[in-house]
PDB file of C-alpha atoms in Angstrom:
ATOM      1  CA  UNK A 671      13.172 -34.398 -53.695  1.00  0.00           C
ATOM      2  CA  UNK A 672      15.361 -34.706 -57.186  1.00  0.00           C
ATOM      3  CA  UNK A 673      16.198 -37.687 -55.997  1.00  0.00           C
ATOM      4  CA  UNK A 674      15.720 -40.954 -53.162  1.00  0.00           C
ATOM      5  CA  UNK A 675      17.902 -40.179 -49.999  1.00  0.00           C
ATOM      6  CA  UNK A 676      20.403 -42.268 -48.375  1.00  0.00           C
ATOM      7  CA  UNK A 677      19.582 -43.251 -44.729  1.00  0.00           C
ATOM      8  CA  UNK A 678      21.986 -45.153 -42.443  1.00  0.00           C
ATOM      9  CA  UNK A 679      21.306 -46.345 -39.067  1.00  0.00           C
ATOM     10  CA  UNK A 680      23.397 -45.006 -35.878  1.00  0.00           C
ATOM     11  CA  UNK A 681      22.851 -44.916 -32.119  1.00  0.00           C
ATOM     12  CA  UNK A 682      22.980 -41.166 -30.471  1.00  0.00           C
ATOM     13  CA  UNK A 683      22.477 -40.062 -27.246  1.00  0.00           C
ATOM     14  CA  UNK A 684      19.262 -37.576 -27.857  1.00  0.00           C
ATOM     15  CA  UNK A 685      16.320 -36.097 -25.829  1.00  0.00           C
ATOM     16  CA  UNK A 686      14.239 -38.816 -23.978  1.00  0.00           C
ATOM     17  CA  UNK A 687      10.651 -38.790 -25.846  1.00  0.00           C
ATOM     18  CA  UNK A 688       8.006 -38.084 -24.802  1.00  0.00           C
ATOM     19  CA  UNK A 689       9.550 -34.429 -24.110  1.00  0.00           C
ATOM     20  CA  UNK A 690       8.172 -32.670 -21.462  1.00  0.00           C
ATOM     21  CA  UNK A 691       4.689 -31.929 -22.131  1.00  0.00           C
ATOM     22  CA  UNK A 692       3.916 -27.692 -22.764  1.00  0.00           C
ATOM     23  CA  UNK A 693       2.575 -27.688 -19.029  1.00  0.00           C
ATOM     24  CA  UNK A 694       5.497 -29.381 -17.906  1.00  0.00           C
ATOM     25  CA  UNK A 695       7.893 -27.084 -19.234  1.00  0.00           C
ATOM     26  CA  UNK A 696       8.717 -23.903 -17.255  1.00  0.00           C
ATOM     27  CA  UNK A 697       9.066 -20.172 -19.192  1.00  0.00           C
ATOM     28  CA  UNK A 698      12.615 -19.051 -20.076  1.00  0.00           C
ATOM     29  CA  UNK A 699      13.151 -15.369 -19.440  1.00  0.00           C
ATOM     30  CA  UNK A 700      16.489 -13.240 -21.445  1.00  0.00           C
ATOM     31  CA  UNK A 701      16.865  -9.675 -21.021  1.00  0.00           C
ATOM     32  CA  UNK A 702      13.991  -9.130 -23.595  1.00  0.00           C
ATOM     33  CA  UNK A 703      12.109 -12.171 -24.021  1.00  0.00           C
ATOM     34  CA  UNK A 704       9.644 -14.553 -22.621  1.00  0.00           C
ATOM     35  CA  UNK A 705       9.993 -17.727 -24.307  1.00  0.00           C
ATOM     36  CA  UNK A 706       7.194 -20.192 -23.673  1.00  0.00           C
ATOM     37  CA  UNK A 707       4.637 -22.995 -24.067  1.00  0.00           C
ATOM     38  CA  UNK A 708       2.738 -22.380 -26.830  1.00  0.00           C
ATOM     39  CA  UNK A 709      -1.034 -22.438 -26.207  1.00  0.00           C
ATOM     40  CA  UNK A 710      -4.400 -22.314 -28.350  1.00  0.00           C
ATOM     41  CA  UNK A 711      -5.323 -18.566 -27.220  1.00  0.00           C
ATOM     42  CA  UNK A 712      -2.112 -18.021 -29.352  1.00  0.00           C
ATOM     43  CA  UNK A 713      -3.907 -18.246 -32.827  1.00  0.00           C
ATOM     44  CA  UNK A 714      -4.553 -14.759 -33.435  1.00  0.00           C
ATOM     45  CA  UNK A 715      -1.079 -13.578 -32.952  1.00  0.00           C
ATOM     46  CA  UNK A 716      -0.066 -16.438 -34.914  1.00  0.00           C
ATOM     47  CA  UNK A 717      -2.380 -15.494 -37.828  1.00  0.00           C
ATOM     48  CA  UNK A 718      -0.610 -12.320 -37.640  1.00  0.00           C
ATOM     49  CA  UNK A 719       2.883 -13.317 -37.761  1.00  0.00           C
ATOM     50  CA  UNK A 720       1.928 -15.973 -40.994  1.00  0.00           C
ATOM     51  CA  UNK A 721       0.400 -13.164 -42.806  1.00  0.00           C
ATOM     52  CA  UNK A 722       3.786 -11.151 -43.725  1.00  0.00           C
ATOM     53  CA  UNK A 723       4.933 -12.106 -47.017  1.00  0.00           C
ATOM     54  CA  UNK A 724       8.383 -11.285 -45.379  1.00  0.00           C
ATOM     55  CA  UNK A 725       8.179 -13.743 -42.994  1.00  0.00           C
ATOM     56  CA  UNK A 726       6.486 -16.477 -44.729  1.00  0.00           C
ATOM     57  CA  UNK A 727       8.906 -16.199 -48.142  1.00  0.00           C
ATOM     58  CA  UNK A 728      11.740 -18.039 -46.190  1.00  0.00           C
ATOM     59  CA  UNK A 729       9.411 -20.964 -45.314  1.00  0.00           C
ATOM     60  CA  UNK A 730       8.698 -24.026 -47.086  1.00  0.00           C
ATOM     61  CA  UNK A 731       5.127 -23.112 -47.401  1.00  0.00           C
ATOM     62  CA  UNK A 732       6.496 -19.869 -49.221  1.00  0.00           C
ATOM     63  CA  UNK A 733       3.100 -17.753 -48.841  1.00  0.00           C
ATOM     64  CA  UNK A 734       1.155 -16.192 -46.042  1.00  0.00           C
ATOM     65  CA  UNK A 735      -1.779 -18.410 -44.775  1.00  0.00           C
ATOM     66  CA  UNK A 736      -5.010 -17.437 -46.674  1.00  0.00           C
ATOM     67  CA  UNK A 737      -7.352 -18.479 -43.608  1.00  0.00           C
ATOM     68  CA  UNK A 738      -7.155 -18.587 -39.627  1.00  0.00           C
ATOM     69  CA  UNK A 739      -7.859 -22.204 -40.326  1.00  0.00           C
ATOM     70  CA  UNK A 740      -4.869 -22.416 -42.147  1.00  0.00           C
ATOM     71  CA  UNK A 741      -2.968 -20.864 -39.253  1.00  0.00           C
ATOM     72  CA  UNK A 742      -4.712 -23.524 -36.695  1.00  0.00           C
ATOM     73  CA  UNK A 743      -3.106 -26.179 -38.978  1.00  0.00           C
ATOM     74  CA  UNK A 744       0.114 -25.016 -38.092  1.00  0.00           C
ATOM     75  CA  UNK A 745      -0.087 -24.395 -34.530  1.00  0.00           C
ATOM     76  CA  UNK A 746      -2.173 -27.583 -33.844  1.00  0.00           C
ATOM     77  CA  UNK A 747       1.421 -29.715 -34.007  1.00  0.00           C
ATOM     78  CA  UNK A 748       2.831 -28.076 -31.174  1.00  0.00           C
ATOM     79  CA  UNK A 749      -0.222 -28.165 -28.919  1.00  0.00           C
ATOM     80  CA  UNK A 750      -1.095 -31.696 -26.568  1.00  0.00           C
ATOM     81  CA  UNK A 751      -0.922 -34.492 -27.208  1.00  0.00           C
ATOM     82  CA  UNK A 752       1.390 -33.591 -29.934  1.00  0.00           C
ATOM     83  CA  UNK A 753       3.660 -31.088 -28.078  1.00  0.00           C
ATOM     84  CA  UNK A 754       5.271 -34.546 -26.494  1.00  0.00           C
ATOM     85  CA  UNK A 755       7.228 -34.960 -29.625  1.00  0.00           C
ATOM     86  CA  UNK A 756       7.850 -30.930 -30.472  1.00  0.00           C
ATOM     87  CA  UNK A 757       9.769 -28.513 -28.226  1.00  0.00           C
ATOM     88  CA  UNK A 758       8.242 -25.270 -30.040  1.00  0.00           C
ATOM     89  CA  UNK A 759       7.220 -22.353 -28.540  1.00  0.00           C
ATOM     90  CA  UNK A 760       5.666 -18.729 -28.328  1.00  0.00           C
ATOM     91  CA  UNK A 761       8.633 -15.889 -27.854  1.00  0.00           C
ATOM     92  CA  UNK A 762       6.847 -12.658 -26.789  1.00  0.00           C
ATOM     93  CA  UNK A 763       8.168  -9.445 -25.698  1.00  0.00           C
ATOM     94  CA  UNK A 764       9.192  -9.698 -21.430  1.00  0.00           C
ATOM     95  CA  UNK A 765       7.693  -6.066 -20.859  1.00  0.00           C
ATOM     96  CA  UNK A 766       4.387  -6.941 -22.770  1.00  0.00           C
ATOM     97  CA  UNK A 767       4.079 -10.491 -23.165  1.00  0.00           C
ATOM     98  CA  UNK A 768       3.429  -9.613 -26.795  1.00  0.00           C
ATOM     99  CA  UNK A 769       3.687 -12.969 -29.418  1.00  0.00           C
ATOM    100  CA  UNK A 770       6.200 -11.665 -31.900  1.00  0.00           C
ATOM    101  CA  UNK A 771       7.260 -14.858 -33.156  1.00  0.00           C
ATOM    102  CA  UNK A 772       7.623 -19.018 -32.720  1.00  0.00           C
ATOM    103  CA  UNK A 773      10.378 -21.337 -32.522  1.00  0.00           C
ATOM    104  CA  UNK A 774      12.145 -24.392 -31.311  1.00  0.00           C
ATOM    105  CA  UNK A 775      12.125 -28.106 -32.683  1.00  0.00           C
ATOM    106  CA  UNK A 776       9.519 -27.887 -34.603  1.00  0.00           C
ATOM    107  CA  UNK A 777      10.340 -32.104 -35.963  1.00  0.00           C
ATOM    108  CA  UNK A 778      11.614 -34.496 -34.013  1.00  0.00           C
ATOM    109  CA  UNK A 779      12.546 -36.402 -35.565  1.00  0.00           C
ATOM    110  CA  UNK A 780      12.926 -34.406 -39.039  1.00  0.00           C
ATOM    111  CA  UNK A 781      12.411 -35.351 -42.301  1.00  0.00           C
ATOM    112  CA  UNK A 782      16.375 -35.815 -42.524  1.00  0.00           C
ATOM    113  CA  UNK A 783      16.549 -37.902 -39.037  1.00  0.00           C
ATOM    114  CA  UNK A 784      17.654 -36.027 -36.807  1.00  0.00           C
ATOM    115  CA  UNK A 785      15.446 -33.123 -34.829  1.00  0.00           C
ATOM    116  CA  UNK A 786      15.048 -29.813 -36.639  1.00  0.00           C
ATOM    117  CA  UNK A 787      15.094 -26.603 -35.020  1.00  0.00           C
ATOM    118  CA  UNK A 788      13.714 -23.376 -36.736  1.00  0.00           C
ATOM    119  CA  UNK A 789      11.611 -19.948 -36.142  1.00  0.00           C
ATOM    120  CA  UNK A 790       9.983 -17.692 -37.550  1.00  0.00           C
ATOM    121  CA  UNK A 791      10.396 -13.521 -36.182  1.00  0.00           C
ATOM    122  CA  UNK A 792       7.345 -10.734 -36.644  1.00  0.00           C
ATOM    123  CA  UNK A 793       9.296  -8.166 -39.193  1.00  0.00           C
ATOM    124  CA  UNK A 794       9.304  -5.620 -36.659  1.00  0.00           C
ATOM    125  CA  UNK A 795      11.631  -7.756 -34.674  1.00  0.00           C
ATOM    126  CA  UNK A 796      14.180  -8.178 -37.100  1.00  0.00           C
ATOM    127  CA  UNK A 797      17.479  -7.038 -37.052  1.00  0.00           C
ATOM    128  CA  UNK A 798      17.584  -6.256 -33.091  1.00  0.00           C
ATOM    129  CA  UNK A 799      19.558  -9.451 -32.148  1.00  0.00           C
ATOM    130  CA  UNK A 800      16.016 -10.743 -31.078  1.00  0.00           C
ATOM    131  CA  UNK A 801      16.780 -14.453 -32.455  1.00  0.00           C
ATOM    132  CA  UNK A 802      20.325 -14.791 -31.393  1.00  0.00           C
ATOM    133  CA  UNK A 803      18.821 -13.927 -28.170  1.00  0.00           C
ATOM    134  CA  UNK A 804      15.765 -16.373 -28.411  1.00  0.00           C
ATOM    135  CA  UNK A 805      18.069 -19.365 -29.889  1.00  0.00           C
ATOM    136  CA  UNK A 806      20.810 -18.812 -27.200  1.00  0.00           C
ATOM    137  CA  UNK A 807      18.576 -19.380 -24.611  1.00  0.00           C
ATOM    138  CA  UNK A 808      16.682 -22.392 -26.560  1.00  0.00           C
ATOM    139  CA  UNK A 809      18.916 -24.183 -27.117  1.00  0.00           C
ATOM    140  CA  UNK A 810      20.581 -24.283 -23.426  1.00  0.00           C
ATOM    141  CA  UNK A 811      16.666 -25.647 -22.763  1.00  0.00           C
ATOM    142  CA  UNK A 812      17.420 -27.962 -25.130  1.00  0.00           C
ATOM    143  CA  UNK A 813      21.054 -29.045 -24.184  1.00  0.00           C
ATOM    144  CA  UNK A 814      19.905 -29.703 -20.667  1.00  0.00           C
ATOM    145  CA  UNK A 815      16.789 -32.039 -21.471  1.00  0.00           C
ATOM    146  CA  UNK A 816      17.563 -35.677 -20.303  1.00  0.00           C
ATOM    147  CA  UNK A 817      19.080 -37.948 -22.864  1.00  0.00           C
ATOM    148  CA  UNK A 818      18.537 -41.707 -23.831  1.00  0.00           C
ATOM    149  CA  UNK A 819      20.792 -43.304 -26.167  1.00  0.00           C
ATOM    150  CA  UNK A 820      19.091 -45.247 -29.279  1.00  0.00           C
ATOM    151  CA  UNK A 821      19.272 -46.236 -32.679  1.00  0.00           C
ATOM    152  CA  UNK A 822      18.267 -43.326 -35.656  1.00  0.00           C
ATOM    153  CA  UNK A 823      17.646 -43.656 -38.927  1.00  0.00           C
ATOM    154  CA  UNK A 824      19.491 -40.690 -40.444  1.00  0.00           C
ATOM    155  CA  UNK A 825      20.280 -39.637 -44.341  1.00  0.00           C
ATOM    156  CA  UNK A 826      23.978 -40.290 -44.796  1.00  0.00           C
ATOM    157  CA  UNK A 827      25.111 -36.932 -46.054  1.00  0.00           C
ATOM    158  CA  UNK A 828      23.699 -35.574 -42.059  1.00  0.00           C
ATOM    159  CA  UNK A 829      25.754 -37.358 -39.952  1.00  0.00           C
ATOM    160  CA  UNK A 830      29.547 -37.597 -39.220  1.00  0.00           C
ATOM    161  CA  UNK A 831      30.888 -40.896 -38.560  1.00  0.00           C
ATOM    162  CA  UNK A 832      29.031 -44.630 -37.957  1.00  0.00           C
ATOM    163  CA  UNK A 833      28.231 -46.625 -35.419  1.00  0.00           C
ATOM    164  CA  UNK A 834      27.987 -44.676 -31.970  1.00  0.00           C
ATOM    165  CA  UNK A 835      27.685 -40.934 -33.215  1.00  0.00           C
ATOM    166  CA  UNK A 836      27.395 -37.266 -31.531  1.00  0.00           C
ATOM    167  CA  UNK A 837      23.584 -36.198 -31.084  1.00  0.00           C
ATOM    168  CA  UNK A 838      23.109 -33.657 -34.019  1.00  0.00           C
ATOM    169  CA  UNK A 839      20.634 -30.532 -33.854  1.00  0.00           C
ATOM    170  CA  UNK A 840      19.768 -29.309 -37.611  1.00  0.00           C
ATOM    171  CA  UNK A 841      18.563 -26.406 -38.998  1.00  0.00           C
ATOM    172  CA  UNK A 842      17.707 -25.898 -43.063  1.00  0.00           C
ATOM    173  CA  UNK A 843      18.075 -22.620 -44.196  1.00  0.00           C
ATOM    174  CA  UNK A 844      17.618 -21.341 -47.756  1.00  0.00           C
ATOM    175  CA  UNK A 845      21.136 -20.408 -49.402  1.00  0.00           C
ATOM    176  CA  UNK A 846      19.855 -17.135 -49.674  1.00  0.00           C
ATOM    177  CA  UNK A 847      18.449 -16.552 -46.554  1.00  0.00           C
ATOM    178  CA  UNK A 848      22.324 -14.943 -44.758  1.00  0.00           C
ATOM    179  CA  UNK A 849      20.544 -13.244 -41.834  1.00  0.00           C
ATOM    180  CA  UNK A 850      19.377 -16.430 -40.365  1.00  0.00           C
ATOM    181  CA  UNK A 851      22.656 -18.105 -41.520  1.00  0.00           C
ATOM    182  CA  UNK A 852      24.445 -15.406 -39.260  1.00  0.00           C
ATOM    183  CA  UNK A 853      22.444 -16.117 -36.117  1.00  0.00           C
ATOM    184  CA  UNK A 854      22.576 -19.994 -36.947  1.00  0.00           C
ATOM    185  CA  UNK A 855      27.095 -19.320 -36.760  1.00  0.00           C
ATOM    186  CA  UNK A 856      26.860 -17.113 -33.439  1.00  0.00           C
ATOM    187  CA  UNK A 857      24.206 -18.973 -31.665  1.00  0.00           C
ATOM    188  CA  UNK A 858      27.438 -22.181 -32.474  1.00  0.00           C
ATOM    189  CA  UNK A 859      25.876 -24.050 -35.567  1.00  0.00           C
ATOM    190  CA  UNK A 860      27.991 -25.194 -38.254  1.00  0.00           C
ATOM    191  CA  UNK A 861      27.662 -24.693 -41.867  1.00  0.00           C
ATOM    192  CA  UNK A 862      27.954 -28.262 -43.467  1.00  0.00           C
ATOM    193  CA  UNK A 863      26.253 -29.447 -46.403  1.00  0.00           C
ATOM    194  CA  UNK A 864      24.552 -27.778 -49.367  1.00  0.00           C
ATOM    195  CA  UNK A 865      21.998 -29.515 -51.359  1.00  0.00           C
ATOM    196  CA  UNK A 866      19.161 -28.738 -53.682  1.00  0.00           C
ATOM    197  CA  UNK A 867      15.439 -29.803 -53.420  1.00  0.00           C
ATOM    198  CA  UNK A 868      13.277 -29.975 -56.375  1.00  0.00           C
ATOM    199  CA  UNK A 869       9.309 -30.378 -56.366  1.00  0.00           C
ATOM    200  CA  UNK A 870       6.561 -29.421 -59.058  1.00  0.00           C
ATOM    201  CA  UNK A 871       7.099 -26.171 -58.853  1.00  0.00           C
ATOM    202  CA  UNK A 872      10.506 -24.638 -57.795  1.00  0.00           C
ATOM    203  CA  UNK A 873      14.069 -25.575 -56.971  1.00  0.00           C
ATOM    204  CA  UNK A 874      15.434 -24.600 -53.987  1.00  0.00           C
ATOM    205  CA  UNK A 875      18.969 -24.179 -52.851  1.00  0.00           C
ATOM    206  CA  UNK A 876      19.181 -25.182 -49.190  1.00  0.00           C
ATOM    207  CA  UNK A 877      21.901 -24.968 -46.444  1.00  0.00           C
ATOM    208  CA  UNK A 878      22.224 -27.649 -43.794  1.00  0.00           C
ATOM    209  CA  UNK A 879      23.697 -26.331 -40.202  1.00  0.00           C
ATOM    210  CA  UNK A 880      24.506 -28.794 -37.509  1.00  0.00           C
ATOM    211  CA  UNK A 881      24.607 -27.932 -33.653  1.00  0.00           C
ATOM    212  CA  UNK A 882      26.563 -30.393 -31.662  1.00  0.00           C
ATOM    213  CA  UNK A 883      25.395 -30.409 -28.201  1.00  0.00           C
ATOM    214  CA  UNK A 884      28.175 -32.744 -26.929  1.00  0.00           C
ATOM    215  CA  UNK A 885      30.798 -30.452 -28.124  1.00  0.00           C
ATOM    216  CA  UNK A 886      29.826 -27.409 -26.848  1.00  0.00           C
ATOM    217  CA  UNK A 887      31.526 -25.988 -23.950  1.00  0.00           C
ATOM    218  CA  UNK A 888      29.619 -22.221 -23.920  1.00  0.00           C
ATOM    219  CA  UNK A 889      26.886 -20.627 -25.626  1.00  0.00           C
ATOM    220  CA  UNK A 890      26.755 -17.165 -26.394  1.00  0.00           C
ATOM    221  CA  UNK A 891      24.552 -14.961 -23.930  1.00  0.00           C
TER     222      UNK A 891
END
């Protein structure tokens, strides 16, 4: 980061942890999707989707994985014990049951405080409404997991108000990035804060997106 982050302490109503564990949770089925657990036989396809430069340019990362071993790093987070605190799965095709890509909260809590949601599509699957679909139907999962109020440490600029505060769901997207800015708008995300993040090598121009749960009467099907 350019520079040290603000946090500030609130209380929120979020998801009780430990989340249901991946056996725990049962598959959620759209018109063309089978979203679900995500499970170790799941490396291959894995390997496949975070070896297109497409893909992988959007993420922080930045470049395909240069070893299956690479790709086990990645999908070991979301696998027990470790799936208590994650809500990240496997979306395959209904028909085939076909891995074509991975989301969900993949931190929880995020870097920023609050739980992060993201996902990553095969190339093949873009521009066929495939995440709007996927993210719909995530995040009414998500909205309907039990709740426990407590006290978060969040960074200043990500929250609205003090004291008692609305549950936030974020998602970072790169200011470039519009397609996934688009999905992030119909699936009801807000656009709210820009910021810039700075390491060794590269700036980056990022977009932060809330999703309120609390305020949301209907989600898009």
């Amino acid at each position: 980061m350019a520079s040290k982050e603000e946090f500030v302490t609130v209380k929120a109503f979020l998801p009780t942890i430990p989340l249901p564990a991946n056996s725990e949770r049962p598959a959620i089925t759209t018109d063309r999707l089978l979203v679900r657990a995500l499970q170790a036989t799941d490396l291959e396809a894995l390997h496949v989707l975070r070896t297109q430069e497409e893909v992988m340019k959007w993420t922080s990362a930045g470049c395909i994985d240069d070893s299956i071993e690479k790709t086990k790093s990645k999908l070991d987070p979301f696998l027990p014990p470790n799936d208590r605190v994650t809500a990240n799965c496997a979306i395959c095709l209904k028909e085939t049951g076909e891995l074509i890509g991975i989301g969900g909260c993949h931190l929880y809590p995020g870097r920023h405080g609050w739980p992060e949601v993201g996902y990553m599509l095969r190339t093949e699957a873009w521009g066929k409404g495939i995440a709007t679909e996927f993210l719909s139907a995530w995040l009414r999962f998500w909205s309907e997991l039990p709740r426990t109020q407590r006290e978060v440490r969040v960074q200043k600029e990500m929250v609205i108000g003090e004291g008692v505060v609305d549950e936030h769901l974020i998602a970072i997207t790169e200011a470039s990035n519009s397609g996934s800015q688009r999905v992030l708008l119909k699936c009801g995300f807000e656009r709210f804060r820009e910021f810039v993040e700075v390491d060794d090598t590269k700036t980056v121009n990022l977009v932060a997106f809330r999703f309120l749960p609390k305020r949301q009467s209907s989600l898009p099907t």
